[in-house]
Amino acid sequence: MTQEGTNPTRDREPAVWAREIPQRNYYFTGRTEVLDRLHESLTGAGGWLALHALNGSAGIGKTQLAVEYAHRFRHEYDLIWWISAYDPKLIRASLTALAEALDLGLSGANLAVPAVLDALRQGRPYRRWLLIFDNADSPETLNDFLPSGPGHVLITSRDRRWTGACPTIDLSVFKRSESIAYLTRRVDGLSENDADRLAEALGDLPIALVQAASFQLESGISTDDYLEALKRGGPQEVADAPPLDYPMPLHNMWTLSIETVRSHNPDAIELLDRCAFFGPAPIPLSVFTETAQVVDSDFQELLAAPMRLKRALGVLNRYSLADVDTIHNTVQIHRLMQAFRRHALADRADSIRHEVHLLISAAAPHDQELGARPEIYASLLAHVDDSKVVGCRTEAARRFCIGLVRHLYMEGDYHSARQYSQLALDHWRATIDPDDLYLLTMSRLQGMTMRLLGDVRGAYEINSRTLQRMQEILGKDHEETLAAMNDHGGDLRALGRFQEARKLDEESYRIHREVFGEHTVKTLRAANNLALDHRLAAAYHEALRLDREILERRLALHGRADHPMVLASRNQVARDLRECGQYAESAALQREVYRTYRAVTNDNHPFALRAQKNLSVSLRKDGHLAESRPLAEDVYQRYLNLFGADHIDTLASRCNLINELRLAGELDEAHDIGVDTLERYRRTLGEEHPITLGCAINVAIVLRLRGAPQQARELSQEAHEGLCRLVGPDHHYTLSAAVGLAGDLAACAHLREACRLGEETLQRWRAAPAFGADHPYTLSCAMNLSQDLRALGEEKQAATLAEETIERLRAKLRPGHPLIEQAVRGERLECDFEPPPL
């Protein structure tokens, strides 16, 4: 293998280098043959994904070998990313951070993880990438996280099942020559004979060799004395048996090291013992440097003295009992050392673990909106399980758990948020008052995550009970009660109970204004929910009025037009304009919004996708079919890639695609997509949901145009009757279904029924406050009625209605609009359905 430094290309560095990659070990020795085999295996894949695992027991040097590989061959990669893989939560967090490093514009795990895997698969922007999954569990745990594509994946694991999943190198202890080479390089003046004796006593175990070398350097002890001390410090000095997966050579050595360090610097061992009850990931030093006030023991004196703490860290680092990273300000303890100390401290474990709970809780920000240092939660996440902080009974720990679940929700890791909310509730319900504020808050958060994960009915049941209890215990104007009202409104909308949601959100908005004032973030969030209710109630002019008011206030509050909340309001106003029939104005504003989103976010950001979907519909309604269809197809594919086929946003974009294909004359494909989408809606939302029945409107139109009017009539009848029950006879969706049903009746030669229904529906359109005589849907209904009257023989009435309607269409729509041309040609005009965001 070519030595480093002989090739000028080795001076180049990767464009993306994970900050979590450990520093290179200056004393790394040996394993040359293994490194060569590994490099040959990874680079011999010919542009396809190369996957390789390093397998072996704890302390054998798997991680150190992966670190050396990353540093030694860094010049061959444009991206190297390090992932602590023993917990799926940490994998998702790391891949979410990679999304930020790749500038994908995605912060939530549910969006960021698939986006990262897709970017790696496509090799965009880098084809030469290396992902290192350190300390992975079974192959099954990585199934959802392993990318495909042109890069390399290196896995370290103690699980031998990897041998059946990919090429694997089984690491064993050092060869004796490697042990001797390491020890003589590390300890000046150590003879090869003494190194051989040490290696024999330590079983050539790499981690034991590291510890022994550090001990000799710091203590100056001779090899003879060290070997004699190892013999004296046998396993009888620790009660019972050593921890599982614990190599015996380490026991004697660590017993000697710890007692030696304790005699010189007892602070170091006290610090080591606290670290033993964290997880094996790096521990942020801020846990110790900023939390002295919360510990009520002698350990508090150490935390309150920065120089003592610094000296203790230095001693642990010098003796290789801990790895102190001054660049990232972390300290890390090997999992075997943690197991060793927890076993030795069995009689004091509860009190020490409780101090760790207090330290973790104090290190996290207390701001309810996570406005200050939310990254702390990300660094503490790796220690939640091992520390068992969720089971702590203190108020500070409960506050930390609330913040943790909120952090996971904001990061899009809904599964972990649900997991920890349930774990916390299981502990708290057994130990604290059922009306405790934190317990009620966690119940609300659990309901929220359930809805986000698709359990709408379960979320509704939890949130309705929680809201009722909060109102009784906390009062209607408490901040958490109001948050629960907002969550409950979301449940009602998801269940299709639009009127109930609207009533609830009206009350919430009123209380928000009284408690927080008109111009706060919380109040405007409540107002936004109410505007959404107005749209779902087909009160589009009211929605437009309120959305414009919210937009004005958000612009004043945030100070710029491209702020995310301001953009969201601009997007809503554009949608309101479309629903009010102002197609050209809607398309013009939506173009600006979409252009701004693309300038300030990634194309796959959920807000950008919503703006793109909105633009595709506005362009279609304004007659720009050549522009609308590519946008509709692209946004559907993006939703499909990010969320899967049954996600509500994927289904909404696919429902819009039915209309695009129909207008392009591709009726067979429109039919196939429509039938499948309708079935997915029925499974996801239920048959008696307004959105499901709305999708049926689009499918029925396609059925009629394909020559199946009776089948179309049955589906339209079902949609119309269901929507009458659910949202009322004068709702936009119901009237649209009535227009389609009249067309089906006419196609089935039931002209009198078609005219009767058409006349009744036209009167309802004209009387509806959101529509009136000149709305394009009202005019479409009138134009269709004129055709049915003509077919029935009512020529004069039909001609008068058609002439008046075409004149109104020309006044309402831009010149050359396809709807005008269709009306002039005497074609039937359709009132199709577009699913609203819930």
XYZ file of N, CA and C in Angstrom, residues 621-735:
345
model
N -56.341 26.211 -12.859
C -57.594 26.947 -12.824
C -57.545 28.189 -13.725
N -56.339 28.755 -13.881
C -56.202 29.935 -14.751
C -55.958 29.536 -16.197
N -55.973 28.226 -16.470
C -55.887 27.764 -17.848
C -54.499 27.550 -18.387
N -53.459 27.572 -17.556
C -52.088 27.377 -18.035
C -51.716 25.902 -17.875
N -52.309 25.064 -18.698
C -52.179 23.620 -18.527
C -50.777 23.122 -18.852
N -50.088 23.771 -19.777
C -48.730 23.337 -20.110
C -47.771 23.533 -18.936
N -48.073 24.499 -18.079
C -47.236 24.737 -16.897
C -47.699 23.930 -15.692
N -48.991 23.765 -15.553
C -49.515 23.157 -14.326
C -49.200 21.673 -14.230
N -49.281 20.960 -15.353
C -49.103 19.505 -15.264
C -47.689 19.101 -14.827
N -46.613 19.662 -15.425
C -45.277 19.266 -14.945
C -45.086 19.527 -13.453
N -45.628 20.639 -12.971
C -45.525 20.923 -11.541
C -46.299 19.896 -10.722
N -47.498 19.537 -11.188
C -48.322 18.567 -10.461
C -47.659 17.196 -10.430
N -47.098 16.768 -11.551
C -46.429 15.467 -11.596
C -45.185 15.456 -10.713
N -44.438 16.547 -10.754
C -43.208 16.614 -9.966
C -43.512 16.621 -8.471
N -44.497 17.393 -8.050
C -44.776 17.477 -6.616
C -45.346 16.158 -6.106
N -46.117 15.469 -6.933
C -46.602 14.148 -6.522
C -45.434 13.192 -6.304
N -44.487 13.186 -7.226
C -43.346 12.287 -7.103
C -42.517 12.616 -5.874
N -42.379 13.897 -5.573
C -41.622 14.297 -4.383
C -42.323 13.843 -3.101
N -43.633 14.054 -3.050
C -44.388 13.589 -1.890
C -44.285 12.064 -1.748
N -44.382 11.367 -2.875
C -44.308 9.908 -2.844
C -42.963 9.449 -2.304
N -41.885 10.084 -2.769
C -40.544 9.705 -2.318
C -40.334 10.007 -0.841
N -40.903 11.116 -0.378
C -40.662 11.542 0.996
C -41.559 10.834 2.009
N -42.848 10.638 1.653
C -43.829 10.189 2.636
C -44.433 8.825 2.362
N -44.348 8.349 1.136
C -45.009 7.097 0.801
C -46.374 7.325 0.191
N -46.967 6.250 -0.320
C -48.165 6.362 -1.148
C -49.420 6.745 -0.380
N -49.493 6.432 0.921
C -50.735 6.646 1.669
C -50.723 7.891 2.541
N -49.662 8.675 2.478
C -49.635 9.923 3.259
C -50.670 10.887 2.692
N -51.289 11.673 3.561
C -52.389 12.523 3.129
C -51.960 13.566 2.102
N -50.717 14.063 2.206
C -50.241 15.027 1.212
C -49.957 14.351 -0.127
N -49.472 13.120 -0.078
C -49.269 12.370 -1.316
C -50.601 12.144 -2.013
N -51.613 11.738 -1.254
C -52.932 11.493 -1.834
C -53.535 12.769 -2.398
N -53.335 13.900 -1.700
C -53.876 15.163 -2.197
C -53.245 15.542 -3.534
N -51.931 15.394 -3.638
C -51.267 15.737 -4.900
C -51.678 14.780 -6.013
N -51.942 13.523 -5.656
C -52.378 12.548 -6.656
C -53.816 12.816 -7.091
N -54.645 13.276 -6.163
C -56.021 13.634 -6.514
C -56.038 14.771 -7.524
N -55.128 15.731 -7.357
C -55.018 16.821 -8.332
C -54.534 16.320 -9.679
N -53.689 15.301 -9.660
C -53.163 14.749 -10.906
C -54.271 14.104 -11.735
N -55.311 13.601 -11.083
C -56.461 13.053 -11.820
C -57.029 14.125 -12.751
N -57.167 15.334 -12.235
C -57.730 16.425 -13.028
C -56.807 16.840 -14.169
N -55.505 16.843 -13.904
C -54.538 17.184 -14.960
C -54.622 16.185 -16.115
N -54.651 14.917 -15.788
C -54.705 13.884 -16.828
C -56.023 13.952 -17.593
N -57.126 14.204 -16.896
C -58.417 14.330 -17.568
C -58.412 15.471 -18.573
N -57.884 16.623 -18.162
C -57.859 17.769 -19.065
C -56.928 17.541 -20.243
N -55.922 16.658 -20.065
C -55.025 16.340 -21.172
C -55.597 15.255 -22.075
N -56.789 14.744 -21.738
C -57.408 13.708 -22.552
C -56.892 12.309 -22.279
N -56.079 12.133 -21.252
C -55.516 10.817 -20.928
C -56.431 10.135 -19.905
N -57.599 9.716 -20.402
C -58.659 9.262 -19.508
C -58.366 7.908 -18.876
N -57.702 7.017 -19.603
C -57.412 5.705 -19.027
C -56.487 5.822 -17.819
N -55.420 6.624 -17.963
C -54.501 6.798 -16.842
C -55.180 7.554 -15.703
N -56.007 8.562 -16.051
C -56.744 9.292 -15.024
C -57.661 8.352 -14.251
N -58.277 7.417 -14.977
C -59.173 6.461 -14.326
C -58.408 5.543 -13.373
N -57.298 4.988 -13.836
C -56.535 4.051 -13.003
C -56.009 4.729 -11.748
N -55.452 5.933 -11.924
C -54.943 6.667 -10.768
C -56.088 7.068 -9.840
N -57.208 7.471 -10.433
C -58.345 7.897 -9.631
C -58.923 6.794 -8.780
N -59.115 5.616 -9.371
C -59.683 4.491 -8.623
C -58.754 4.094 -7.477
N -57.458 4.044 -7.756
C -56.506 3.663 -6.715
C -56.447 4.714 -5.602
N -56.457 5.994 -5.980
C -56.403 7.065 -4.979
C -57.639 7.050 -4.094
N -58.796 6.853 -4.714
C -60.040 6.809 -3.945
C -60.024 5.657 -2.947
N -59.519 4.507 -3.358
C -59.440 3.366 -2.453
C -58.485 3.649 -1.303
N -57.372 4.313 -1.596
C -56.414 4.654 -0.534
C -57.034 5.663 0.442
N -57.787 6.619 -0.071
C -58.479 7.556 0.810
C -59.468 6.822 1.721
N -60.193 5.870 1.156
C -61.166 5.134 1.958
C -60.489 4.381 3.091
N -59.308 3.820 2.808
C -58.580 3.099 3.851
C -57.977 4.049 4.872
N -57.495 5.211 4.396
C -56.764 6.132 5.273
C -57.688 7.009 6.103
N -58.672 7.645 5.459
C -59.561 8.577 6.143
C -60.936 7.996 6.432
N -61.303 6.951 5.718
C -62.629 6.374 5.896
C -63.569 6.773 4.769
N -64.598 5.980 4.559
C -65.541 6.232 3.455
C -66.403 7.453 3.715
N -66.655 7.760 4.989
C -67.532 8.885 5.327
C -66.713 10.109 5.725
N -65.696 10.403 4.972
C -64.888 11.606 5.211
C -65.090 12.547 4.033
N -65.234 13.859 4.282
C -65.467 14.790 3.172
C -64.393 14.726 2.084
N -63.126 14.499 2.466
C -62.061 14.471 1.464
C -62.179 13.213 0.606
N -62.523 12.099 1.213
C -62.742 10.869 0.448
C -63.863 11.072 -0.569
N -64.971 11.640 -0.128
C -66.104 11.871 -1.029
C -65.758 12.915 -2.081
N -64.903 13.882 -1.726
C -64.468 14.854 -2.723
C -63.665 14.205 -3.831
N -62.778 13.273 -3.454
C -62.013 12.544 -4.471
C -62.953 11.777 -5.401
N -64.052 11.254 -4.848
C -65.025 10.519 -5.666
C -65.607 11.406 -6.760
N -65.721 12.716 -6.514
C -66.218 13.644 -7.537
C -65.341 13.582 -8.781
N -64.021 13.622 -8.571
C -63.090 13.599 -9.703
C -63.144 12.267 -10.446
N -63.246 11.186 -9.711
C -63.290 9.867 -10.344
C -64.571 9.713 -11.157
N -65.683 10.204 -10.630
C -66.958 10.101 -11.353
C -66.909 10.873 -12.674
N -66.283 12.035 -12.691
C -66.159 12.800 -13.934
C -65.435 11.975 -14.993
N -64.333 11.333 -14.579
C -63.556 10.521 -15.520
C -64.379 9.339 -16.014
N -65.136 8.709 -15.118
C -65.973 7.580 -15.522
C -66.980 7.983 -16.585
N -67.620 9.132 -16.406
C -68.603 9.596 -17.405
C -67.946 9.855 -18.745
N -66.792 10.521 -18.705
C -66.107 10.846 -19.959
C -65.581 9.597 -20.660
N -65.320 8.535 -19.904
C -64.864 7.276 -20.510
C -66.020 6.413 -21.002
N -67.259 6.913 -20.866
C -68.390 6.173 -21.392
C -69.057 5.248 -20.407
N -68.918 5.520 -19.111
C -69.587 4.714 -18.088
C -70.472 5.620 -17.244
N -71.512 6.236 -17.846
C -72.304 7.225 -17.111
C -73.077 6.646 -15.930
N -73.545 5.394 -16.039
C -74.305 4.817 -14.943
C -73.405 4.603 -13.723
N -72.198 4.107 -13.977
C -71.243 3.933 -12.885
C -70.883 5.282 -12.277
N -70.721 6.291 -13.150
C -70.425 7.640 -12.676
C -71.566 8.177 -11.820
N -72.801 7.924 -12.289
C -73.967 8.412 -11.560
C -74.021 7.822 -10.147
N -73.756 6.532 -10.031
C -73.794 5.887 -8.718
C -72.754 6.481 -7.780
N -71.559 6.732 -8.316
C -70.506 7.300 -7.477
C -70.822 8.753 -7.111
N -71.319 9.523 -8.067
C -71.692 10.917 -7.793
C -72.828 10.996 -6.780
N -73.809 10.083 -6.917
C -74.929 10.060 -5.971
C -74.425 9.794 -4.552
N -73.497 8.830 -4.450
C -72.912 8.510 -3.151
C -72.177 9.716 -2.567
N -71.397 10.406 -3.409
C -70.646 11.572 -2.941
C -71.582 12.698 -2.530
N -72.615 12.947 -3.340
C -73.533 14.057 -3.061
C -74.314 13.821 -1.775
N -74.849 12.620 -1.614
C -75.615 12.331 -0.403
C -74.729 12.367 0.839
N -73.518 11.816 0.721
C -72.613 11.825 1.863
C -72.192 13.222 2.260
N -71.911 14.063 1.279
C -71.490 15.434 1.579
C -72.644 16.261 2.125
N -73.864 15.994 1.664
C -75.026 16.673 2.254
C -75.108 16.388 3.741
N -74.861 15.147 4.113
C -74.918 14.778 5.531
C -73.768 15.403 6.316
N -72.571 15.406 5.732
C -71.372 15.769 6.487
C -71.123 17.267 6.545
N -71.315 17.982 5.440
C -70.979 19.409 5.411
C -72.151 20.292 5.010
N -73.279 19.695 4.637
C -74.463 20.472 4.331
C -74.689 20.641 2.836
N -75.936 20.925 2.424
C -76.285 20.996 0.999
C -75.723 22.206 0.272
N -75.310 23.253 1.004
C -74.818 24.469 0.362
C -73.304 24.591 0.385
N -72.627 23.557 0.817
C -71.163 23.594 0.864
C -70.602 23.471 -0.549
N -69.439 24.072 -0.749
C -68.727 24.014 -2.029
C -68.614 22.578 -2.542
N -68.179 21.650 -1.674
C -67.967 20.270 -2.109
C -69.293 19.629 -2.537
N -70.339 19.874 -1.774
C -71.643 19.287 -2.082
C -72.171 19.809 -3.415
N -72.034 21.098 -3.641
C -72.502 21.689 -4.893
C -71.683 21.180 -6.076
